[in-house]
């Protein structure tokens, strides 16, 4: 076992409110334990503070920033701080004995150590790449930072059995302000220069909060991942869910690591993809998930419709902590905060965003729901409203929640579509259900994977938006009302192929469009007023459809501008939409395309989340049955259209009599190849549903009509060229 050579640390006074009793290790430089979790250390008392001590802390700018000689060798070349320590520790009889005398294969190696003076010196960059071993777990020692002003990192070959705290934060958070910012106390990590500078102040507050909850060690990706190593990043991402699931404490920093945000200050934390997993992975029964924020008002309890919410001080007069669940609930209504001495403070808790009520509702549902189906749908709905700098991270950030570990290194950073298919395949193979079907009915379907809602282009610079008929809207605004605080019970399972087609057995009925409007009836199911007694169903897009049976002649599609590829015998329509037919042969022989079937597919029943999720708006429980319209675009292959149906519960016996069919739902556009980023114009353009005699887009205000009989006119010369532009205008009979 190696040791660290250098000058002794010059001891300096530490304010009482940051002085904690260190947790004594069982052996110098190594912690060993059984497979079970080590018993928690003794309780750390919450120290008192007087005004002079508090002012001393604030006036230093960097918290505890003392002058002393370093323990370490001189920094290596350039401005990089690298201190190799204890890199050759081996397991042996002397160092593998745990508390009860049994053996363990866990060894903790202190591989990197640096004083805070040197860490925050001008032009210094923290780089652990030459001292850390890739594919290892790493933790920061909170006691070392608070007691000795030393950043000390430990490394584990096997998963650590010590109590530790995991941090949830955003890579780029709130900008510095005059209240809580100290540029002189910031440092940068090599490989993470695109993120916020790391505030030593914020790190100290987090360490104090962790120690108060009996966690000596801290996991934070910026410090515990080799940011310059693709190998280590890929390995850490694959183990990220386990890291958060096994923590004893999870602390949320909504404003990022540049500074602590105030409770009434808006942040982007709830809009980021990775923060979803970070608060869903921990065991909700044994792990405390809390928010750390800037707070000067002392301890208090907040009342109101979403309360109570208890605020505990971390550093008195500077920072505080409160349970995440409680803060989410009181974000809806609480404005009066009662402090000691019955003093009233009118503060609006905006820390999750002023317009983020739907995100908050969905997150509460994902955190609190015990029903696995309800929780799964909340996850899919929540991720639609979030964003990330890399499209593929929208999948990697939730895969662990579904018990899936994808081979991270096999995907390009733009492979969101391919990774989504891979995740869905694994979920279904494990016996899961296609809960993404119930994530949103109002959002247009994805053009490549129509069983999914549209997958907006992601960027940390903006909140995800989507093009709707009303204009460009935030995805959260476009999420269904009132479905955003409900989940769909009864969604099907099935399988998914490599092209993203969901094969499922569902209740469904064939449909064809009519000339009727829907605004003259109140029910979703009714009979025609033409004396024929036809059974009609109205969609949420003003379309009225006739329910037929399989013995009747189906309606047909209309194809607009496209290109015919003789070699593949397919018609490419409207930007990559493929119809696997032989259009020229069909036109010459019959004058019309093969039949294209339309079905109403029953998805399930809208069910309110548990009582822990606040109910907003009107109760639509009496109209809870949900179905979607699918259209055949290739033999036996269907895509979801923008039409969906909300059906009254009174018609449940009728819906339950719909026959079951095996239907493949996907496409209709060709899936993207690896490494190709989803183009914003394609991802946000509403899907066009080709229906008899015309084309309607999402939420149309036009009337669907009976298909007229017209002559077929084709401009297509296959003899001159393999690929010619063709205008195929075909009006087809529906009966």
XYZ file of C-alpha atoms in Angstrom:
735
model
C 0.000 0.000 0.000
C 1.453 3.316 -1.058
C 1.254 6.541 0.841
C 1.221 10.238 0.145
C 4.446 12.152 0.655
C 4.525 15.849 1.343
C 4.506 18.541 3.996
C 2.084 18.288 6.915
C -1.196 20.153 6.684
C -1.269 23.404 8.604
C -4.305 23.158 10.888
C -6.669 26.123 10.839
C -9.810 26.891 12.765
C -13.051 25.636 11.235
C -16.381 27.311 12.059
C -18.491 25.276 14.443
C -21.428 24.943 12.083
C -19.220 23.145 9.542
C -17.283 21.095 12.080
C -18.496 17.509 12.078
C -17.185 14.358 13.633
C -15.372 12.335 10.969
C -16.472 8.769 10.363
C -13.529 6.603 11.403
C -12.339 4.142 8.767
C -11.598 0.542 9.726
C -8.168 0.606 8.125
C -6.013 3.438 6.785
C -6.629 3.942 3.057
C -9.038 0.981 2.767
C -12.641 0.356 3.737
C -13.866 -3.212 3.638
C -17.260 -4.647 4.434
C -19.557 -7.585 3.968
C -21.933 -7.792 1.032
C -24.561 -6.074 3.106
C -24.675 -2.350 3.752
C -22.514 -1.211 6.642
C -24.366 0.131 9.645
C -24.805 3.869 9.584
C -22.351 6.009 11.564
C -23.396 7.694 14.725
C -25.681 10.670 14.426
C -23.968 13.945 13.608
C -25.295 16.751 15.782
C -26.478 19.903 14.081
C -24.161 22.601 15.416
C -25.266 26.041 16.422
C -23.923 29.178 14.814
C -23.594 32.752 15.947
C -23.735 35.808 13.703
C -19.968 36.327 13.643
C -19.341 32.801 12.426
C -22.028 33.114 9.770
C -20.630 36.421 8.524
C -17.127 34.961 8.457
C -18.333 32.155 6.223
C -20.073 34.506 3.807
C -17.306 37.106 3.707
C -14.628 34.673 2.516
C -16.399 34.326 -0.827
C -15.387 30.709 -1.074
C -16.682 29.446 2.233
C -13.789 27.847 4.135
C -10.829 28.920 2.053
C -7.719 28.682 4.226
C -4.086 29.248 3.359
C -1.852 26.275 3.992
C 0.927 24.293 2.398
C -0.152 21.408 0.179
C 0.236 17.779 1.069
C 1.035 16.914 -2.487
C 3.733 16.934 -5.094
C 3.942 19.782 -7.564
C 1.273 19.764 -10.279
C 2.207 18.193 -13.580
C 2.808 20.043 -16.816
C 0.562 22.909 -17.872
C -2.254 24.008 -15.645
C -3.576 20.525 -14.923
C -3.672 19.351 -11.326
C -2.801 15.649 -11.154
C -1.629 13.897 -7.999
C -1.112 10.119 -8.276
C -1.863 8.392 -4.990
C -2.160 4.775 -3.868
C -2.712 3.209 -7.237
C -1.340 -0.219 -6.355
C -3.328 -1.258 -3.306
C -3.992 -5.003 -3.337
C -6.354 -7.188 -1.354
C -4.533 -9.249 1.280
C -5.046 -10.843 4.654
C -4.143 -7.648 6.453
C -6.530 -5.310 4.699
C -9.597 -7.406 3.872
C -10.936 -7.879 7.359
C -14.262 -6.157 7.878
C -15.887 -5.059 11.096
C -17.138 -8.514 12.021
C -13.986 -10.311 10.914
C -15.347 -11.739 7.651
C -13.712 -11.322 4.258
C -14.720 -8.948 1.497
C -13.369 -8.240 -1.981
C -14.090 -4.519 -1.721
C -11.074 -2.244 -1.417
C -11.233 1.539 -1.373
C -8.250 3.280 -2.971
C -7.542 6.960 -2.423
C -6.287 7.821 -5.898
C -6.589 11.611 -6.090
C -6.173 14.346 -3.491
C -5.731 18.110 -3.739
C -6.048 21.072 -1.412
C -8.854 23.526 -2.056
C -6.325 26.377 -2.290
C -4.613 24.745 -5.217
C -7.889 23.544 -6.699
C -9.309 27.061 -6.973
C -6.087 28.795 -7.988
C -6.128 30.711 -11.256
C -5.958 28.670 -14.461
C -5.995 25.300 -12.715
C -8.026 22.449 -14.178
C -8.842 19.293 -12.259
C -7.842 16.234 -14.279
C -8.073 12.695 -12.886
C -7.409 10.895 -16.170
C -3.816 9.928 -15.318
C -4.559 8.785 -11.779
C -7.926 7.056 -12.180
C -8.495 3.590 -13.607
C -11.265 3.381 -16.232
C -14.338 1.312 -15.416
C -14.180 1.904 -11.659
C -16.628 3.358 -9.138
C -15.476 6.561 -7.436
C -16.638 8.577 -4.428
C -15.662 11.907 -2.885
C -14.871 12.093 0.836
C -17.075 14.802 2.415
C -15.262 14.752 5.758
C -11.932 15.424 4.083
C -13.357 18.464 2.307
C -15.061 19.954 5.381
C -12.450 19.107 8.017
C -9.230 19.367 6.013
C -10.050 21.600 3.034
C -8.992 18.758 0.782
C -10.738 17.270 -2.225
C -10.175 13.550 -1.828
C -11.464 10.937 -4.297
C -11.586 7.191 -3.679
C -11.868 4.405 -6.216
C -13.562 0.995 -5.983
C -13.163 -1.987 -8.290
C -16.445 -3.427 -7.017
C -19.605 -1.580 -6.110
C -19.021 0.337 -2.848
C -20.718 -0.885 0.310
C -20.337 2.422 2.138
C -23.267 4.822 2.690
C -23.034 7.537 0.048
C -25.030 10.448 -1.328
C -25.727 10.866 -5.069
C -26.216 14.328 -6.574
C -28.816 15.303 -9.186
C -28.121 18.551 -11.018
C -28.112 20.135 -14.477
C -24.924 20.435 -16.528
C -25.611 24.083 -17.247
C -27.581 25.755 -14.495
C -28.512 29.233 -13.337
C -26.124 32.083 -13.961
C -24.092 33.502 -11.056
C -25.668 36.241 -8.976
C -24.563 38.636 -6.283
C -26.261 36.714 -3.488
C -24.613 33.343 -3.847
C -21.620 33.300 -6.159
C -17.872 33.355 -5.682
C -15.924 33.235 -8.955
C -12.679 32.991 -7.009
C -13.880 29.717 -5.466
C -14.736 27.961 -8.730
C -12.803 25.236 -10.506
C -13.044 23.476 -13.856
C -12.864 19.773 -14.645
C -10.893 18.599 -17.665
C -13.281 17.285 -20.321
C -16.261 19.149 -18.845
C -15.325 22.658 -19.903
C -18.687 23.053 -21.647
C -20.482 22.822 -18.309
C -20.737 25.362 -15.505
C -17.622 26.077 -13.451
C -17.786 24.018 -10.271
C -18.546 26.113 -7.187
C -16.580 25.053 -4.140
C -19.215 26.834 -2.032
C -22.018 24.696 -3.440
C -19.938 21.542 -2.977
C -19.324 22.391 0.678
C -23.034 22.910 1.365
C -23.830 19.584 -0.267
C -21.156 17.822 1.778
C -22.489 19.326 5.011
C -26.016 18.183 4.102
C -24.720 14.681 3.329
C -22.840 14.448 6.610
C -25.914 15.606 8.525
C -27.722 12.603 7.003
C -24.895 10.212 7.947
C -23.347 9.951 4.481
C -19.595 10.515 4.443
C -19.207 9.907 0.728
C -20.564 11.652 -2.332
C -21.126 10.606 -5.954
C -21.311 13.343 -8.577
C -20.683 12.599 -12.250
C -18.544 15.690 -12.916
C -15.983 14.511 -10.352
C -16.474 10.745 -10.355
C -16.315 10.058 -14.107
C -13.188 10.459 -16.222
C -14.628 13.158 -18.440
C -11.959 12.703 -21.118
C -12.435 8.927 -21.419
C -15.116 7.556 -23.769
C -14.531 4.107 -22.296
C -15.163 5.245 -18.745
C -18.170 7.376 -19.746
C -19.835 4.465 -21.552
C -19.226 2.163 -18.582
C -20.502 4.715 -16.076
C -23.663 5.380 -18.139
C -24.381 1.642 -18.165
C -24.094 1.615 -14.362
C -25.738 4.980 -13.703
C -29.082 3.547 -12.648
C -27.448 1.226 -10.115
C -25.400 4.105 -8.695
C -28.520 6.149 -7.977
C -30.608 3.156 -6.914
C -28.093 2.153 -4.247
C -27.471 5.568 -2.689
C -28.591 6.237 0.872
C -29.340 9.878 0.098
C -30.057 11.757 -3.140
C -29.632 15.528 -3.105
C -31.081 17.699 -5.867
C -29.373 20.940 -6.916
C -31.980 22.487 -9.246
C -29.799 25.469 -10.140
C -26.740 23.396 -10.996
C -23.294 23.247 -9.390
C -22.368 26.864 -10.073
C -24.353 28.060 -7.055
C -27.394 27.243 -4.946
C -30.689 28.474 -6.391
C -33.335 30.173 -4.250
C -36.717 28.564 -3.621
C -38.543 31.238 -5.638
C -36.044 31.196 -8.508
C -36.908 29.377 -11.725
C -34.557 26.575 -12.847
C -34.387 24.067 -15.710
C -33.863 20.957 -13.582
C -37.283 19.429 -14.313
C -36.723 19.844 -18.079
C -33.549 17.729 -18.267
C -33.543 14.068 -19.285
C -31.007 12.632 -16.831
C -32.593 14.202 -13.754
C -35.654 11.977 -14.250
C -33.717 8.767 -13.647
C -31.739 10.336 -10.835
C -34.829 10.767 -8.660
C -36.705 7.651 -9.824
C -33.853 5.184 -9.394
C -33.400 5.497 -5.586
C -35.466 3.129 -3.496
C -38.381 5.331 -2.463
C -38.866 3.474 0.824
C -35.301 3.593 2.099
C -33.707 6.555 0.311
C -34.280 10.180 1.224
C -34.528 12.430 -1.843
C -34.182 16.097 -0.916
C -33.582 19.490 -2.503
C -30.756 21.791 -1.377
C -31.333 25.492 -1.981
C -30.349 28.963 -0.869
C -32.397 29.974 2.212
C -31.932 32.743 4.791
C -35.180 32.485 6.780
C -34.426 29.698 9.214
C -36.304 26.432 9.826
C -40.011 26.372 8.998
C -42.939 24.229 7.987
C -45.034 25.174 4.973
C -48.761 24.598 5.038
C -51.340 24.630 2.297
C -53.165 22.271 -0.075
C -49.961 20.443 -0.969
C -48.295 20.568 2.466
C -46.949 20.179 4.956
C -43.384 20.729 3.805
C -40.630 20.932 6.411
C -37.529 23.021 5.733
C -34.366 22.172 7.674
C -31.279 24.334 7.757
C -28.013 23.053 6.323
C -25.805 26.070 6.967
C -27.963 28.391 9.098
C -28.844 31.602 7.353
C -27.367 30.384 4.062
C -28.827 27.084 2.871
C -31.591 24.596 3.621
C -32.962 21.209 2.628
C -36.481 19.828 2.121
C -37.912 16.552 0.736
C -38.385 16.641 -3.033
C -41.875 15.100 -2.927
C -43.126 17.737 -0.509
C -41.641 20.581 -2.533
C -43.223 19.252 -5.735
C -46.665 19.146 -4.104
C -46.556 22.596 -2.575
C -45.368 24.049 -5.890
C -49.012 24.219 -6.952
C -50.544 26.506 -4.363
C -48.364 27.418 -1.405
C -47.463 31.094 -1.108
C -47.452 31.653 2.635
C -44.456 30.326 4.491
C -44.558 30.374 8.298
C -41.222 30.736 10.057
C -40.257 30.630 13.694
C -41.878 33.418 15.645
C -45.050 33.192 13.541
C -43.569 35.510 10.953
C -45.292 35.303 7.559
C -43.337 35.287 4.327
C -45.058 35.450 0.963
C -42.871 33.415 -1.340
C -43.936 31.531 -4.455
C -41.980 28.284 -4.902
C -40.920 28.590 -8.550
C -37.804 26.448 -8.336
C -39.261 23.903 -10.802
C -40.519 26.550 -13.195
C -43.458 28.907 -13.379
C -45.149 27.015 -16.222
C -44.114 23.489 -15.278
C -47.257 22.206 -13.557
C -47.695 19.359 -16.036
C -44.074 18.295 -15.623
C -44.518 18.420 -11.857
C -47.726 16.377 -11.963
C -46.142 13.735 -14.162
C -43.032 13.510 -11.996
C -45.137 13.065 -8.854
C -46.976 10.257 -10.627
C -43.717 8.593 -11.628
C -42.288 8.879 -8.101
C -45.320 7.929 -6.030
C -47.290 5.438 -8.082
C -47.077 1.881 -6.780
C -48.836 0.508 -9.861
C -46.009 -0.376 -12.294
C -48.183 0.379 -15.338
C -49.056 3.852 -14.075
C -45.427 4.538 -13.213
C -44.205 3.375 -16.636
C -46.590 5.669 -18.493
C -45.598 8.595 -16.309
C -41.972 7.965 -17.271
C -42.736 7.942 -21.011
C -44.857 11.077 -20.701
C -42.266 12.851 -18.593
C -39.389 12.143 -20.977
C -41.377 13.683 -23.848
C -41.261 17.004 -21.990
C -37.520 16.831 -21.313
C -34.385 17.444 -23.319
C -30.698 16.605 -23.501
C -27.635 17.760 -25.419
C -27.322 14.323 -27.057
C -30.462 12.806 -28.621
C -29.461 9.255 -27.646
C -29.353 10.256 -23.972
C -33.135 10.611 -24.077
C -33.117 6.793 -24.153
C -30.053 6.040 -22.030
C -31.421 8.252 -19.248
C -34.512 6.060 -18.743
C -33.404 2.554 -19.752
C -32.454 1.575 -16.204
C -35.920 2.520 -14.958
C -37.289 -0.260 -17.177
C -34.627 -2.758 -16.119
C -32.747 -2.538 -19.429
C -29.044 -1.952 -20.073
C -28.298 -1.190 -23.717
C -24.772 -1.455 -25.185
C -24.038 2.257 -24.986
C -20.923 2.193 -27.168
C -22.857 0.695 -30.098
C -24.997 3.808 -30.572
C -24.087 7.126 -32.138
C -25.014 10.230 -30.153
C -27.785 10.991 -32.691
C -29.292 7.479 -32.609
C -32.405 8.321 -30.626
C -34.698 6.427 -33.028
C -32.546 3.280 -33.097
C -32.007 3.339 -29.332
C -35.747 3.805 -28.780
C -36.443 0.703 -30.882
C -33.816 -1.265 -28.945
C -35.270 -0.187 -25.595
C -38.845 -0.984 -26.641
C -37.796 -4.428 -27.898
C -36.153 -5.263 -24.576
C -39.114 -4.018 -22.543
C -41.545 -6.168 -24.536
C -39.247 -9.204 -24.448
C -39.201 -8.948 -20.658
C -43.003 -9.097 -20.609
C -43.602 -5.362 -20.384
C -46.308 -3.411 -22.170
C -46.261 -0.742 -24.860
C -46.957 2.053 -22.389
C -45.673 4.668 -24.826
C -49.026 4.223 -26.622
C -50.688 6.026 -23.719
C -48.082 8.754 -23.273
C -49.989 11.244 -25.423
C -52.887 11.131 -27.871
C -52.864 14.795 -28.828
C -49.238 14.896 -29.947
C -48.807 13.745 -33.557
C -47.225 10.309 -33.949
C -43.555 9.862 -34.739
C -43.047 9.566 -38.490
C -40.575 6.687 -38.172
C -42.148 4.940 -35.144
C -45.819 5.811 -35.191
C -46.647 3.749 -32.101
C -44.712 6.523 -30.301
C -45.648 10.196 -30.068
C -43.402 12.561 -31.975
C -39.830 12.707 -30.656
C -38.919 16.419 -30.663
C -35.434 17.577 -31.471
C -33.457 18.014 -28.257
C -31.238 20.863 -27.128
C -30.352 22.082 -23.650
C -30.654 25.624 -24.964
C -34.430 25.436 -25.427
C -37.405 23.608 -23.977
C -38.649 20.949 -26.450
C -41.309 22.222 -28.833
C -43.520 20.696 -31.487
C -45.406 22.097 -34.449
C -49.159 21.884 -33.887
C -52.080 23.414 -35.747
C -52.082 26.240 -33.206
C -48.394 26.921 -33.960
C -45.153 25.896 -32.291
C -45.933 24.846 -28.742
C -43.911 23.531 -25.861
C -44.443 19.789 -25.680
C -45.794 20.225 -22.159
C -48.509 22.527 -23.499
C -49.410 20.039 -26.218
C -49.650 17.057 -23.863
C -53.262 15.939 -23.665
C -55.726 17.633 -21.396
C -56.955 16.072 -19.181
C -54.759 13.030 -19.782
C -51.565 14.519 -18.363
C -52.619 13.565 -14.837
C -54.076 10.209 -15.860
C -52.666 6.953 -17.129
C -54.152 4.434 -19.572
C -55.038 1.090 -18.034
C -55.046 -1.898 -20.379
C -52.439 -0.995 -23.018
C -51.295 -4.074 -24.949
C -48.005 -5.911 -24.875
C -46.474 -7.611 -27.887
C -43.178 -7.601 -29.759
C -41.195 -5.094 -31.804
C -39.057 -5.820 -34.860
C -35.848 -4.121 -35.959
C -37.807 -1.653 -38.096
C -39.784 -0.427 -35.100
C -43.107 -2.128 -35.842
C -45.107 -3.008 -32.745
C -46.907 -6.324 -33.244
C -49.835 -6.551 -30.856
C -53.180 -8.279 -30.478
C -55.830 -5.614 -29.928
C -59.559 -5.023 -30.044
C -60.387 -3.098 -33.210
C -63.123 -2.329 -35.747
C -62.804 -1.311 -39.420
C -63.743 2.268 -40.301
C -64.363 4.478 -43.293
C -64.811 8.267 -43.386
C -68.149 10.000 -43.887
C -69.479 13.415 -44.897
C -70.906 14.056 -41.441
C -69.709 16.685 -39.008
C -69.329 15.889 -35.344
C -70.500 19.172 -33.826
C -74.195 18.304 -33.937
C -73.948 15.310 -31.586
C -72.785 15.016 -28.003
C -71.979 11.317 -27.848
C -68.895 9.735 -29.375
C -70.961 6.837 -30.783
C -74.258 7.424 -32.586
C -76.282 6.332 -35.609
C -76.618 8.224 -38.885
C -79.679 10.356 -39.519
C -80.084 9.310 -43.147
C -82.450 6.432 -42.407
C -79.752 3.832 -43.045
C -78.965 3.404 -39.360
C -75.204 3.413 -39.879
C -73.149 3.270 -36.679
C -70.811 6.252 -36.479
C -67.925 7.233 -34.214
C -66.526 10.733 -33.922
C -62.870 11.550 -33.469
C -61.312 14.345 -31.489
C -60.253 16.011 -34.768
C -63.771 16.770 -36.108
C -63.756 13.638 -38.254
C -66.763 11.270 -38.259
C -66.242 7.651 -39.197
C -68.555 4.777 -40.022
C -67.960 1.495 -38.218
C -68.116 -1.298 -40.795
C -67.220 -4.962 -40.780
C -64.582 -6.954 -42.609
C -67.038 -8.149 -45.267
C -67.588 -4.638 -46.621
C -65.387 -3.045 -49.267
C -62.777 -0.909 -47.498
C -61.822 2.603 -48.483
C -58.587 3.394 -50.233
C -55.710 5.820 -49.877
C -54.810 8.793 -52.023
C -51.153 9.153 -52.975
C -49.737 12.603 -53.614
C -46.358 13.667 -55.010
C -43.906 10.801 -55.025
C -41.079 9.027 -56.803
C -41.274 5.497 -58.180
C -38.215 3.293 -57.709
C -38.351 0.428 -60.220
C -35.590 -1.532 -58.525
C -37.315 -1.663 -55.138
C -40.833 -1.531 -56.632
C -41.921 0.994 -54.056
C -43.521 4.407 -54.129
C -41.709 6.995 -52.026
C -44.244 9.538 -50.818
C -43.909 12.825 -48.940
C -40.301 12.589 -47.741
C -39.372 8.947 -47.237
C -42.870 7.516 -46.713
C -42.734 4.160 -48.486
C -45.711 2.257 -49.816
C -44.536 -1.221 -50.750
C -46.708 -1.785 -53.799
C -46.185 -1.919 -57.572
C -47.968 1.326 -58.440
C -47.383 1.186 -62.210
C -48.723 -2.339 -62.498
C -51.677 -1.544 -60.291
C -52.507 1.560 -62.281
C -52.278 -0.220 -65.640
C -54.269 -3.277 -64.647
C -56.923 -2.007 -62.290
C -56.753 1.767 -62.268
C -56.519 1.826 -58.497
C -54.259 0.781 -55.644
C -54.713 -2.263 -53.507
C -57.029 -1.853 -50.554
C -55.806 0.188 -47.602
C -57.619 -0.666 -44.411
C -58.495 1.683 -41.557
C -59.145 0.516 -37.997
C -60.094 2.030 -34.675
C -57.781 0.319 -32.175
C -58.795 0.258 -28.506
C -55.831 1.281 -26.343
C -57.263 1.289 -22.823
C -59.048 3.266 -20.142
C -57.914 6.617 -18.701
C -57.422 6.223 -14.950
C -56.557 8.924 -12.444
C -53.254 8.653 -10.653
C -53.290 7.932 -6.940
C -54.358 10.520 -4.388
C -50.764 11.748 -4.135
C -51.127 13.412 -7.554
C -53.250 16.582 -7.385
C -56.266 16.565 -9.702
C -56.587 19.681 -11.825
C -59.417 20.782 -14.048
C -62.672 19.082 -14.913
C -63.166 15.385 -14.195
C -63.547 13.498 -17.451
C -63.822 10.073 -15.851
C -67.147 9.351 -17.565
C -65.413 9.522 -20.944
C -62.357 7.437 -20.234
C -62.163 4.902 -23.098
C -59.345 5.628 -25.559
C -58.855 4.406 -29.137
C -56.631 5.470 -32.047
C -57.070 5.329 -35.813
C -54.505 3.248 -37.708
C -54.129 3.105 -41.477
C -52.554 0.417 -43.632
C -49.638 1.714 -45.702
C -48.099 -1.631 -46.714
C -49.559 -5.149 -46.758
C -50.293 -5.980 -43.129
C -48.493 -2.894 -41.819
C -50.259 0.053 -40.243
C -49.305 3.465 -38.944
C -50.987 5.517 -36.269
C -52.678 8.639 -37.568
C -53.416 11.900 -35.793
C -57.022 10.828 -35.146
C -57.978 9.428 -31.754
C -61.254 8.763 -29.963
C -62.518 9.456 -26.435
C -65.493 7.197 -25.789
C -68.027 7.289 -22.954
C -67.843 4.565 -20.323
C -71.449 3.647 -21.145
C -70.150 2.079 -24.361
C -67.633 -0.208 -22.634
C -69.755 -3.366 -23.267
C -69.839 -2.474 -26.970
C -66.069 -1.851 -27.146
C -65.373 -5.118 -25.349
C -67.181 -6.888 -28.191
C -64.789 -5.528 -30.809
C -62.957 -8.509 -32.327
C -59.274 -8.984 -31.583
C -56.770 -8.683 -34.422
C -53.025 -8.934 -34.818
C -51.859 -5.529 -36.047
C -48.346 -4.246 -36.755
C -48.055 -0.530 -35.949
C -44.998 1.450 -37.037
C -43.523 3.582 -39.789
C -44.637 4.822 -42.172
C -41.351 6.631 -42.858
C -38.151 4.660 -43.229
C -36.217 4.457 -39.914
C -33.134 6.647 -39.817
C -29.707 5.125 -40.287
C -27.183 5.177 -37.461
C -25.563 8.545 -36.852
C -28.186 10.564 -38.722
C -29.768 13.290 -36.623
C -33.528 13.651 -36.849
C -34.111 16.764 -38.934
C -36.160 19.364 -37.103
C -38.336 20.067 -40.122
C -39.198 16.386 -40.408
C -39.611 15.733 -36.720
C -41.949 18.657 -36.171
C -44.030 18.543 -39.347
C -47.464 17.114 -38.562
C -47.958 13.682 -40.056
C -50.228 13.696 -43.079
C -52.867 11.005 -43.023
C -53.718 9.907 -46.555
C -57.446 9.203 -46.587
C -59.908 8.712 -49.411
C -60.207 11.615 -51.827
C -57.995 14.044 -49.928
C -55.463 14.713 -47.221
C -56.075 16.114 -43.742
C -53.534 17.131 -41.157
C -53.596 17.178 -37.371
C -56.793 18.620 -35.883
C -58.296 19.537 -39.271
C -61.104 22.018 -39.591
C -62.260 20.571 -42.903
C -64.899 17.856 -43.378
C -63.957 14.381 -44.497
C -66.103 13.340 -47.401
C -67.200 10.237 -49.266
C -64.597 9.259 -51.897
C -65.588 10.344 -55.402
C -65.031 8.287 -58.546
C -62.557 10.053 -60.861
C -60.348 9.150 -63.789
C -56.782 8.063 -63.103
C -54.090 10.286 -64.594
C -50.464 9.207 -64.309
C -47.238 10.815 -65.534
C -44.791 7.945 -65.222
C -42.319 6.743 -67.872
C -40.322 3.790 -66.580
C -38.664 3.148 -69.954
C -36.760 6.413 -69.958
C -35.523 6.360 -66.387
C -35.443 4.131 -63.355
C -36.518 7.031 -61.203
C -38.955 9.609 -62.523
C -40.946 12.188 -60.671
C -44.581 11.142 -60.733
C -47.804 12.846 -59.836
C -50.323 10.174 -58.949
C -53.766 11.618 -58.323
C -56.142 8.770 -57.661
C -59.667 9.096 -56.374
C -61.001 5.719 -55.323
C -64.396 4.303 -54.534
C -65.106 3.280 -50.983
C -67.933 0.957 -51.796
